[in-house]
Coordinates of C-alpha atoms in Angstrom, one line a residue:
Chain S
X1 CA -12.9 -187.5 -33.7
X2 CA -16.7 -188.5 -33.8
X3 CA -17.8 -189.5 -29.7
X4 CA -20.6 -191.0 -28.8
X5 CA -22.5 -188.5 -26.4
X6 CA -25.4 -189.5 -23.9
X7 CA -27.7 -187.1 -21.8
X8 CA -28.2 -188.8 -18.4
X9 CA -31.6 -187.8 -17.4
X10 CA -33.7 -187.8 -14.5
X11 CA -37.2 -186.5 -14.8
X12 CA -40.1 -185.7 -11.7
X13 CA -39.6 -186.1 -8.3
X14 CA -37.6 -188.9 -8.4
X15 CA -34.8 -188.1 -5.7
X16 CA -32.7 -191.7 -6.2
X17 CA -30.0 -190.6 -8.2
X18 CA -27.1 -193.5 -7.5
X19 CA -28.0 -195.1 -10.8
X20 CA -27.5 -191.8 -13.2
X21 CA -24.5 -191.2 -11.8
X22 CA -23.4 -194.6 -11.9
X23 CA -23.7 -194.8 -15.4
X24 CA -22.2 -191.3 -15.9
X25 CA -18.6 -192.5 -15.0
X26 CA -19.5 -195.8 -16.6
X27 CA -20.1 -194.2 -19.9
X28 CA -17.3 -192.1 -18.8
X29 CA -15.3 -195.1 -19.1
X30 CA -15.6 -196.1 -22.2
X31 CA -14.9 -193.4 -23.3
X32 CA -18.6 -191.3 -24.0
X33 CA -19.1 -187.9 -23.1
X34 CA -21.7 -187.8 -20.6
X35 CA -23.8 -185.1 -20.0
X36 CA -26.0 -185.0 -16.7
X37 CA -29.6 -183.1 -16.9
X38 CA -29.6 -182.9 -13.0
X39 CA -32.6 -184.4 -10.9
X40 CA -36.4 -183.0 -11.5
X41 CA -36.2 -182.0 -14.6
X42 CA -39.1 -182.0 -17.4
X43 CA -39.3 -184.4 -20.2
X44 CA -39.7 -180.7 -22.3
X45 CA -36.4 -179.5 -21.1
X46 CA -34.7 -183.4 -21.1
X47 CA -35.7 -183.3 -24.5
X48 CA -34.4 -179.4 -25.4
X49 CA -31.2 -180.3 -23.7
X50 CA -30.7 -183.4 -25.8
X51 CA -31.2 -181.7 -29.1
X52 CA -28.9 -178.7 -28.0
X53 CA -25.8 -181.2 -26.9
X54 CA -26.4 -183.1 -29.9
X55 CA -26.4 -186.7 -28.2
X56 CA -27.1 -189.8 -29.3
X57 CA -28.6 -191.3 -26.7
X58 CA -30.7 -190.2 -23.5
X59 CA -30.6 -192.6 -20.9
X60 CA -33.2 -192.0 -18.5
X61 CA -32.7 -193.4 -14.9
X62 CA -36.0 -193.8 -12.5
X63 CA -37.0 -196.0 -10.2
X64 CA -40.3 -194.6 -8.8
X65 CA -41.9 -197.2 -12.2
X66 CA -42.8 -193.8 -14.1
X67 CA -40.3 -195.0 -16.6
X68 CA -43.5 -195.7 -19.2
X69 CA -45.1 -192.5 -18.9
X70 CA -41.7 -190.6 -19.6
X71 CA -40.4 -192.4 -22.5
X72 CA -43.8 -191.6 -23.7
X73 CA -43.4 -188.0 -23.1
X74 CA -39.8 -188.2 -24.8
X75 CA -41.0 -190.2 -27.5
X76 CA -43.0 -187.6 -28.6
X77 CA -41.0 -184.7 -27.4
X78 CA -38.4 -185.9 -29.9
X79 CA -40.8 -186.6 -32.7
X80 CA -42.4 -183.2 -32.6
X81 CA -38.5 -181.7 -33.0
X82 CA -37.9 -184.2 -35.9
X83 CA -34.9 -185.3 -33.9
X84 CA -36.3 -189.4 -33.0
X85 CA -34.5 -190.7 -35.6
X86 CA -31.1 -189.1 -34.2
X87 CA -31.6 -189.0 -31.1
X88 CA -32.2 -192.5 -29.2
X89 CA -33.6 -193.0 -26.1
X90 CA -32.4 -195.9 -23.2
X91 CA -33.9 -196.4 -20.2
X92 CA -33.0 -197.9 -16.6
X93 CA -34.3 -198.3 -13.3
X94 CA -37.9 -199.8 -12.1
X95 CA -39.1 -202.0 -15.2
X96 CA -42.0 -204.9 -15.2
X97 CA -42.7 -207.0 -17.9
X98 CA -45.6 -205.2 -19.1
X99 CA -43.4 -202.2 -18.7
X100 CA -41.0 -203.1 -21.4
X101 CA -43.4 -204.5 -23.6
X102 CA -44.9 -201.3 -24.4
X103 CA -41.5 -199.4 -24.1
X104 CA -40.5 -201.3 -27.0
X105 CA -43.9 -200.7 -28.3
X106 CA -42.9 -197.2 -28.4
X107 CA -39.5 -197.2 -29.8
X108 CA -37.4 -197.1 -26.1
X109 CA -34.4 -198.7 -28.0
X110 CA -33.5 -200.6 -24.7
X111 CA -35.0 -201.4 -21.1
X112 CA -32.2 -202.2 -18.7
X113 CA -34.0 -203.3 -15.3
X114 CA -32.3 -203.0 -11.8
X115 CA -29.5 -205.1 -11.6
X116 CA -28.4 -205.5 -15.4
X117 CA -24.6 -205.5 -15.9
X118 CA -23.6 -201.6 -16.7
X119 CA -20.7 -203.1 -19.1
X120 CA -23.6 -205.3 -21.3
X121 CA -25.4 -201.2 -21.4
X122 CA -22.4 -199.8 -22.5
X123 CA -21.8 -203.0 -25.2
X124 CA -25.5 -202.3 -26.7
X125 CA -24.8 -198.4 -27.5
X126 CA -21.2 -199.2 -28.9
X127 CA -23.1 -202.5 -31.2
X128 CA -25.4 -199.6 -32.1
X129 CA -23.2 -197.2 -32.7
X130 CA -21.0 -199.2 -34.6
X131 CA -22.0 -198.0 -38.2
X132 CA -22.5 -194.9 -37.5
X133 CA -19.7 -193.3 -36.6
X134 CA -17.6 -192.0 -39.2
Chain I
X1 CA -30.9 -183.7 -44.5
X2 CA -33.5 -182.3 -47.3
X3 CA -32.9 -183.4 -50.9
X4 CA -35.3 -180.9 -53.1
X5 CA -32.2 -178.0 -52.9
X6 CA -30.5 -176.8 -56.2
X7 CA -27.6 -178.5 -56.9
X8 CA -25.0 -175.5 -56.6
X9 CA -25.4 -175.7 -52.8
X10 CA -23.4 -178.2 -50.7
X11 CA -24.5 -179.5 -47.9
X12 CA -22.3 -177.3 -45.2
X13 CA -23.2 -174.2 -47.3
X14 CA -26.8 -175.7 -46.4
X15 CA -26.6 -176.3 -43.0
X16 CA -25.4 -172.8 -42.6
X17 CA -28.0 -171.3 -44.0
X18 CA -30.4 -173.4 -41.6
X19 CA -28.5 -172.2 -38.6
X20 CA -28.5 -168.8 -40.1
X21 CA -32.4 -168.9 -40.4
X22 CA -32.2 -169.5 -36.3
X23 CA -32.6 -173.4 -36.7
X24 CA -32.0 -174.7 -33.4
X25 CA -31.0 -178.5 -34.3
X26 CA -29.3 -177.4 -37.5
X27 CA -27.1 -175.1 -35.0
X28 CA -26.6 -178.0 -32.5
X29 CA -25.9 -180.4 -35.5
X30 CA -23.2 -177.6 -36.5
X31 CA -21.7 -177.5 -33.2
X32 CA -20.7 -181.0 -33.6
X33 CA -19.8 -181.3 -37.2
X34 CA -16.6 -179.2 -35.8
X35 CA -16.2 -180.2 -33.3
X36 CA -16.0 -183.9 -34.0
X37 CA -14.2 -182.5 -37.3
X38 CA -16.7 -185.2 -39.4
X39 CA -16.4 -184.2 -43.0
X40 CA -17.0 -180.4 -44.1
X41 CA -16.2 -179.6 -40.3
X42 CA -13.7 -176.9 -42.2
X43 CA -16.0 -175.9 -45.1
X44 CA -18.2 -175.3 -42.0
X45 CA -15.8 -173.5 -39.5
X46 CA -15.1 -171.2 -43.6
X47 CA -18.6 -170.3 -43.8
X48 CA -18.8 -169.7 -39.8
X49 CA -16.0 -167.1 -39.8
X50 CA -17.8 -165.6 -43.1
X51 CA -21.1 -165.5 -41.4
X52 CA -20.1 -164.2 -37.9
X53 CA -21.5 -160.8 -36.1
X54 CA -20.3 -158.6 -33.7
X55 CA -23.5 -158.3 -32.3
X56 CA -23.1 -160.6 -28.7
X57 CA -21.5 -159.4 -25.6
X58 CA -19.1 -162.1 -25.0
X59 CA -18.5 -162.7 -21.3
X60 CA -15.7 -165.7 -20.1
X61 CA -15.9 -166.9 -17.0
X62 CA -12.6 -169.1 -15.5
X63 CA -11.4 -170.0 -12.0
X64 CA -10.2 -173.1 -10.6
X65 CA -12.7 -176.1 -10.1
X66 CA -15.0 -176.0 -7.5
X67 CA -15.0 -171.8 -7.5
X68 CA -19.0 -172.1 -8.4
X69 CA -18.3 -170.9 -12.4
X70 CA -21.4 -173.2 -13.2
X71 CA -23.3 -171.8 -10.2
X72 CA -22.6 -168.0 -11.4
X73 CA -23.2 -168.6 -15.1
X74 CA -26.8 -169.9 -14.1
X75 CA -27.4 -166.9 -12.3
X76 CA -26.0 -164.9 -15.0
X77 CA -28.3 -166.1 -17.6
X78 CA -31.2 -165.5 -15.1
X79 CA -29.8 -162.2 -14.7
X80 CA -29.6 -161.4 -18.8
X81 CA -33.3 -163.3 -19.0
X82 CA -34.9 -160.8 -17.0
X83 CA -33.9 -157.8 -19.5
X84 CA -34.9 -160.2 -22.1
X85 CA -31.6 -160.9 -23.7
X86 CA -31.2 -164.3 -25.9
X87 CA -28.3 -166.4 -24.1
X88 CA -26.1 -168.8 -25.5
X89 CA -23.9 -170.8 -23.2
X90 CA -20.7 -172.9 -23.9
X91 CA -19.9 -174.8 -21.3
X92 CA -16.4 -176.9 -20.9
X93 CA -15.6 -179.7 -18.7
X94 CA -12.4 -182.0 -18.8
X95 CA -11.6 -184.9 -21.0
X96 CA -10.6 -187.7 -19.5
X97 CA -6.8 -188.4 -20.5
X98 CA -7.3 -192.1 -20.1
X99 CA -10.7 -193.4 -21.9
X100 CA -11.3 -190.1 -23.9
X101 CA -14.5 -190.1 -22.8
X102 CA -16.1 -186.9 -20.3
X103 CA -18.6 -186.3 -17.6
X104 CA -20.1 -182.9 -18.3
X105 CA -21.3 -181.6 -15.4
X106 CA -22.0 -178.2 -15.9
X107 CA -25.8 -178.4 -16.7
X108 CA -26.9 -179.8 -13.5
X109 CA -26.3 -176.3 -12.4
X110 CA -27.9 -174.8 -15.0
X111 CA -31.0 -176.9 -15.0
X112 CA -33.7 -174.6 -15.1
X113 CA -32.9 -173.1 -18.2
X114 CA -33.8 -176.4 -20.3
X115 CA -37.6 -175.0 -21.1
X116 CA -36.3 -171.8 -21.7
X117 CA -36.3 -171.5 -25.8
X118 CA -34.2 -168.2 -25.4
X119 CA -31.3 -170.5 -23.9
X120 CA -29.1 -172.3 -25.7
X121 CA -26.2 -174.5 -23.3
X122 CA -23.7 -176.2 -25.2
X123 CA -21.5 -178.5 -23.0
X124 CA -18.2 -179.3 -25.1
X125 CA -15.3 -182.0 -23.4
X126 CA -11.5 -180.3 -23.7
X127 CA -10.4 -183.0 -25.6
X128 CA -6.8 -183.2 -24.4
X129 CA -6.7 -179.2 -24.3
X130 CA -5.6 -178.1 -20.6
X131 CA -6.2 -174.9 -18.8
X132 CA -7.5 -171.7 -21.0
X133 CA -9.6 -172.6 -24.3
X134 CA -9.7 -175.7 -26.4
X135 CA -9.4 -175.5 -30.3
X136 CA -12.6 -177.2 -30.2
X137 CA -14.0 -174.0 -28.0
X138 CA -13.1 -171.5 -30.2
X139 CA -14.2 -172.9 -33.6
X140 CA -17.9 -173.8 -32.2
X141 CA -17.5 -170.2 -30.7
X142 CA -17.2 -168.5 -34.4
X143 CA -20.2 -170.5 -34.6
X144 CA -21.9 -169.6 -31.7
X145 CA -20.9 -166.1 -33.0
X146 CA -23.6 -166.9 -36.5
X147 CA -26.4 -167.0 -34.3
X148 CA -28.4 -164.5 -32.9
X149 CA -28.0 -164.4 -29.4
X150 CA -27.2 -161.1 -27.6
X151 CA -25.0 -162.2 -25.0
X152 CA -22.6 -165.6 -25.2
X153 CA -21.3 -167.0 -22.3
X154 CA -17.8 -168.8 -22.5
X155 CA -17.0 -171.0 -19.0
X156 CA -13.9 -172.5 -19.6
X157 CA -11.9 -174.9 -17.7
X158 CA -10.7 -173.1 -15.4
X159 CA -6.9 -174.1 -14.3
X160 CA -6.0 -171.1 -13.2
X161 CA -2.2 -170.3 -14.3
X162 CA -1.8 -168.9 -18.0
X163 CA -4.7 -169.0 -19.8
X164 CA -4.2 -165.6 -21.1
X165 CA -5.8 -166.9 -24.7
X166 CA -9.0 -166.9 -23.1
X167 CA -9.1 -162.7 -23.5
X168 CA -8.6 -162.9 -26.7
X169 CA -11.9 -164.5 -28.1
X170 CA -14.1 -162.7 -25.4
X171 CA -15.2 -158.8 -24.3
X172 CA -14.9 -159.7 -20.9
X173 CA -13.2 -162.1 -18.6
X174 CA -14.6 -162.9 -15.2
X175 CA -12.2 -164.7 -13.0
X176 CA -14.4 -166.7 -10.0
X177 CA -12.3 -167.4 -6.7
X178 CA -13.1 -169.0 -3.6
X179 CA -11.9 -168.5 -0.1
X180 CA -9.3 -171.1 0.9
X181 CA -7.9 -171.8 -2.6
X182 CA -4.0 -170.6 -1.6
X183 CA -2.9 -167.7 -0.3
X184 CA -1.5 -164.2 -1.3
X185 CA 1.9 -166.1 -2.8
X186 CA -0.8 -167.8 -5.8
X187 CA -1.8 -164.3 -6.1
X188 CA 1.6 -163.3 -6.3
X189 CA 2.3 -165.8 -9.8
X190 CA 1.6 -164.4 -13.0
X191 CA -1.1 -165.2 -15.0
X192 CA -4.5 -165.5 -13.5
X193 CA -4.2 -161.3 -12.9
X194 CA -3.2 -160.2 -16.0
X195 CA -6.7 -161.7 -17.4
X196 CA -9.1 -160.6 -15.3
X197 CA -11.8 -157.7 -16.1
X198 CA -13.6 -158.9 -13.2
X199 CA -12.7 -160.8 -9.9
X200 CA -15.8 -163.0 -8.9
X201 CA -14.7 -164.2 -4.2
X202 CA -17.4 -166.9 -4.5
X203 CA -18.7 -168.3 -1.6
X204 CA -18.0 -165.1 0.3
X205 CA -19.9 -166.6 3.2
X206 CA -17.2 -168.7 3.5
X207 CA -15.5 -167.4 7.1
X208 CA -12.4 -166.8 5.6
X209 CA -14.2 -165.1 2.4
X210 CA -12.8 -161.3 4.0
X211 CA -9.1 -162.5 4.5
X212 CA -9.1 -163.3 1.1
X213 CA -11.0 -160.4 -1.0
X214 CA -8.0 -158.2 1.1
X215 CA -5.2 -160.5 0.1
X216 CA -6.5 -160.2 -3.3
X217 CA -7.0 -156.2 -3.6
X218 CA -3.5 -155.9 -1.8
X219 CA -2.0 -158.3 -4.8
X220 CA -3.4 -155.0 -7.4
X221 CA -1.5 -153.0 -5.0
X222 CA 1.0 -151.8 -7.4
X223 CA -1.6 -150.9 -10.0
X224 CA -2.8 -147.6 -10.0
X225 CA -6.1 -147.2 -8.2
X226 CA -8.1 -146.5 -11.5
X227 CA -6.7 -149.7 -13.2
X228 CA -7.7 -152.4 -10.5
X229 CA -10.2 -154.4 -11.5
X230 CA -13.2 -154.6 -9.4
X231 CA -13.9 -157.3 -6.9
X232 CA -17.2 -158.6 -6.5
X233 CA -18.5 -160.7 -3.7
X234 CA -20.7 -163.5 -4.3
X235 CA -22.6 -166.1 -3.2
X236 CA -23.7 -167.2 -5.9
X237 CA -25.8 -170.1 -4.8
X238 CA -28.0 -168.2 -3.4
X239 CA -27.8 -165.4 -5.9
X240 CA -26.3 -162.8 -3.7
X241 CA -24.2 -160.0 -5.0
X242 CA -25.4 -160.4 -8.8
X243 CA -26.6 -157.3 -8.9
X244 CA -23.2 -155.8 -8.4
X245 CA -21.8 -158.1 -10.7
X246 CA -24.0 -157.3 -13.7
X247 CA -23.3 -153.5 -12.8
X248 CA -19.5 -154.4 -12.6
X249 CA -20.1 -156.6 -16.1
X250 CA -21.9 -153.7 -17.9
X251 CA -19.1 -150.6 -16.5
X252 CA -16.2 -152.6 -17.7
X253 CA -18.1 -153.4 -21.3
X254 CA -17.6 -149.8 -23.3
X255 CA -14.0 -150.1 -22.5
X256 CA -13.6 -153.7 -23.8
X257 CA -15.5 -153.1 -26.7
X258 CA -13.2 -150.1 -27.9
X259 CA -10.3 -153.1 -27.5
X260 CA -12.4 -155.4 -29.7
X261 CA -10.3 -154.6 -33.2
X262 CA -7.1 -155.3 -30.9
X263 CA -8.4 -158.3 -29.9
X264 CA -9.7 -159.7 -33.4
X265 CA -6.1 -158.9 -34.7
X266 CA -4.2 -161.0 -32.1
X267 CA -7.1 -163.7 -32.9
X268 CA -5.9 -164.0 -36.2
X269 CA -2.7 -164.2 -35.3
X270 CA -3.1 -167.3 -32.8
X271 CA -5.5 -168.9 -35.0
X272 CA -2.9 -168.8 -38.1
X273 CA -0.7 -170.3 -36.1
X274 CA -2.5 -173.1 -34.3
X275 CA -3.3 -174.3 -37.6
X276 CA 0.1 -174.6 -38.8
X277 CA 1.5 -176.2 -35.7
X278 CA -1.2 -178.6 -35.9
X279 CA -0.4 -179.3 -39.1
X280 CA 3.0 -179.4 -38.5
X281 CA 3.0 -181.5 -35.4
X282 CA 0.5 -184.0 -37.3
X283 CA 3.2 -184.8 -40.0
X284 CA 5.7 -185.1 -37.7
X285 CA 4.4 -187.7 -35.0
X286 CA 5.4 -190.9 -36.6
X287 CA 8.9 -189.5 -37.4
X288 CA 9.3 -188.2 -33.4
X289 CA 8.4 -191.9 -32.4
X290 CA 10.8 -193.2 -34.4
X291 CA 13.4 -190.8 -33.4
X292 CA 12.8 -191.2 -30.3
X293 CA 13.1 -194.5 -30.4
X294 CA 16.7 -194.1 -32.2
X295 CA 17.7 -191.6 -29.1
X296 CA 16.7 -194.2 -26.6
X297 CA 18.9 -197.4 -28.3
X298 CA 21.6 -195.1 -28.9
X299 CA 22.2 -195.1 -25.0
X300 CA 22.7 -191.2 -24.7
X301 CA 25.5 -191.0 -27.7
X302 CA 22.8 -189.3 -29.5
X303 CA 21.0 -186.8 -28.1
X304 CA 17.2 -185.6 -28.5
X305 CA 18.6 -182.0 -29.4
X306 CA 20.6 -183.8 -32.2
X307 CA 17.6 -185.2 -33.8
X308 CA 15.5 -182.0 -33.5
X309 CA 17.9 -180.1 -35.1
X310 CA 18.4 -182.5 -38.0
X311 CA 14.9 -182.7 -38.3
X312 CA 14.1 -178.6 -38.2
X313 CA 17.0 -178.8 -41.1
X314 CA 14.9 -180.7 -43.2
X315 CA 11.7 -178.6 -42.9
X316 CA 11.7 -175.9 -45.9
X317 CA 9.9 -173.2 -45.8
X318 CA 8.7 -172.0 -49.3
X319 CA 8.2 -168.0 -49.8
X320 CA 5.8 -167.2 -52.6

C-alpha cells in the first residue's frame, strides 16, 4: 500500500526542536511515515536523505527566521538531483510576510507560520496527495 | 521516467537497469515500488533476485528497543568508512497498529552520514510485521543486494524472542543488549541465543553492565568453549569497544560465509512459502469474517475448529 512519507528536517544551529517533533507524531497520526533528519543537519544531506527515503514531502521546521535561505538551498539541492518535481518541500516555524512571499516565489509548496492548526498541515499534503497515490 | 527507449523494454526492466548503472534515485525509487507493491513491484522484486550478487557482507543487527542498535550501526558505518567500504543501511522502525502511519527514528542517530555519497540509509516502517524481518525488509533487501555496496547493514526491529528468520537473509547477526533489560531467566528462553554470531552489552558503563555480561556468558555455559559466541562491550555512544567489535565481526565472517549456500537454501524455502500463505490467507479473509460471524450467532454449537476444518476440506491442492 502506497504511504505518504515526509522527512522532518532541521537544518543549522537551530536547537528548538518541539515543533519537528510535534509534527512527527502528528504525521504519525494520520497515518504518514515520518522520518526525522535529527537537529543541525545540512540542506546537502536533508536533501540526500530525502532522495534516499524516497519521501514526498520535507517539512522543514525553524524558528531562528533562516527558513528563506534554506528553502533556497533545498530548492536547488533538489533541482540539481532532478528530484523537485517528486519531492515537495513544506515549511514551518518563523515566517513574515515578505518571507512567504518569496517562499512561494520559489516553489515552497506551503508556509505554515507559528501557531497554524497541525490538522489543517496534515489536510494540505493529503489534498495534495490526493491524485497521486495509486 | 525517459521516453526515447526501445519499445522491447518495460519500464521495471528499465528502472533496473538504472539502479544497476549505480543510479542513486532510480534505487531509492525501486526501494519503494516494493515496498509500497505499486504496479510492477513483482516484475521488480523478478529482475531484483535475477540481478543480485554475493558480493556485500551482510551484517544484522537486533536487540530490544532502546539497546543503542541505531547508535552502534552509526558507528559501524564510520568504522567500514574508514577502510573505505561503500555502506548501505536498512533501517526498520515500528508501524503503528492504529493509523498505519510510522515515526522513523533511526536516522537521527545516524545523521552524519547524510553528505556521505558512499552511504546509502534506507528507513522502511514494519508494516504490521512484529519482531524479526518484515516481508517488506527482505524484498528491498534482494534489492539492496543489486547494488554495489560492500557491506549492507540490516537493523531490524528488535523484539527480542524468535526472530530466528533474521539469520537467514544475513552473514552475520549482532545481537545488542543493555544492562537492566531482565535477568539470567530471559537469557534462559529460547530464541534470542540461538541467533546470535555476536553479543553487542551496550551501555557497558552502565553500573550494572558487569553483572550482566557474566549472567550472559554463564547462559553459553553448556556450549562448549569454542562454540560461544563472543561478547563485546560497548559503549557505543561514545564509540568505545568498536574496535573489538569489527575484529569480532571480521573473525566470525569466514565461518558464516562457508554457511552462505545453507542459508540461501532455507531462504528459498521461507520465501516459497510466505508467498503461498499470503496468498492463501488473502483469499480466505472475507470467508473467515463471515465464518466467524456464523461461529459467534451459533452460540458455541458450532465451533471455530468445525469451520476450519470444513474449510481446509474445500481447499484442493492440484499436483502437476
Amino acid at each position: 500500500m502506497r504511504k505518504i512519507r515526509i522527512l522532518v528536517a532541521k537544518v543549522g544551529c537551530d536547537i528548538h526542536e518541539r515543533g519537528a517533533l510535534t509534527m512527527m507524531t502528528v504525521y504519525r497520526d494520520a497515518g504518514m511515515e515520518t522520518i526525522y533528519t535529527g537537529r543541525f543537519q545540512s540542506e546537502e544531506g536533508v536533501v540526500n536523505a530525502a532522495i534516499n527515503e524516497n519521501v514526498d514531502f520535507i517539512s522543514v521546521s525553524d524558528l531562528t527566521g533562516s527558513l528563506v535561505i534554506i528553502c533556497k538551498k533545498l530548492m536547488d539541492g533538489l533541482k540539481e538531483q532532478g528530484a523537485e518535481n517528486d519531492i515537495h518541500v513544506i515549511c514551518g516555524g518563523i515566517i513574515t510576510d515578505s518571507d512567504r512571499e518569496q517562499l512561494e516565489a520559489m516553489g515552497v509548496l506551503g508556509a505554515f507560520g507559528t501557531g497554524y492548526p497541525a490538522e489543517k498541515t496534515v489536510e494540505f499534503i493529503q489534498d495534495y496527495m490526493k491524485d497521486k497515490l495509486d | 521516467m525517459d521516453e526515447e527507449v526501445p519499445m522491447e523494454k518495460s519500464k521495471m526492466q528499465q528502472l533496473m537497469d538504472k539502479i544497476l548503472s549505480g543510479d542513486r534515485r532510480a534505487f531509492a525509487q525501486g526501494i519503494s515500488v516494493i515496498e509500497d507493491r505499486r504496479k510492477g513491484w513483482q516484475e521488480l522484486l523478478n529482475e531484483a533476485y535475477k540481478n543480485m550478487n554475493d558480493h556485500a557482507l551482510i551484517i544484522g543487527i537486533t536487540g530490544p528497543g532502546g539497546a543503542g542498535k541505531s547508535t552502534l550501526t552509526d558507528k559501524i558505518i564510520t568504522e567500514y568508512r574508514k577502510l573505505g567500504k561503500k555502506v548501505g543501511v536498512i533501517a526498520v522502525d515500528p508501524s503503528s497498529p492504529f493509523s498505519g502511519g510510522a515515526v522513523l527514528g533511526d536516522r537521527v542517530r545516524m545523521g552524519t552520514h547524510n553528505t556521505d555519497a558512499n552511504v546509502f540509509i534506507r528507513s522502511l516502517g514494519s508494516r504490521g510485521c512484529i519482531g524479526g524481518i518484515s516481508e517488506g525488509t527482505k524484498r528491498v533487501l534482494y534489492l539492496f543486494k543489486t547494488f554495489d555496496f560492500d557491506v549492507i547493514l540490516v537493523e531490524s526491529l528488535g523484539v527480542g524472542q524468535d526472530e530466528t528468520e533474521i539469520t537467514n537473509f544475513v552473514d552475520v547477526t549482532l545481537v545488542a543488549l543493555v544492562p537492566g533489560f531482565g535477568d539470567s531467566i530471559q537469557m534462559a528462553k529460547a530464541g534470542i541465543q540461538e541467533i546470535g554470531n555476536i553479543f553487542i552489552v551496550n551501555k557497558s558503563d552502565h553500573p550494572d553492565a558487569e553483572l550482566f555480561t557474566n549472567q550472559l556468558k554463564f547462559s553459553f555455559g553448556d556450549m562448549p568453549v569454542e562454540e560461544r559466541p563472543p561478547i563485546i562491550n560497548t559503549v557505543a555512544s561514545e564509540g568505545k569497544g568498536m574496535n573489538e567489535l569489527m575484529g569480532a565481526i571480521a573473525a566470525v565472517v569466514p565461518n558464516e560465509y562457508a554457511r552462505r549456500e545453507e542459508k540461501a537454501r532455507r531462504r528459498i524455502h521461507i520465501e516459497i512459502e510466505s508467498e503461498v500463505l499470503e496468498k492463501v490467507m488473502d483469499i480466505t479473509r472475507d470467508i473467515i469474517v463471515q465464518k466467524a460471524q456464523i461461529v459467534f450467532d451459533s452460540e458455541n454449537k458450532i465451533t471455530p475448529y468445525d469451520v476450519a476444518a470444513e474449510m481446509i476440506e474445500g481447499i484442493s491442492f492440484q499436483e502437476k
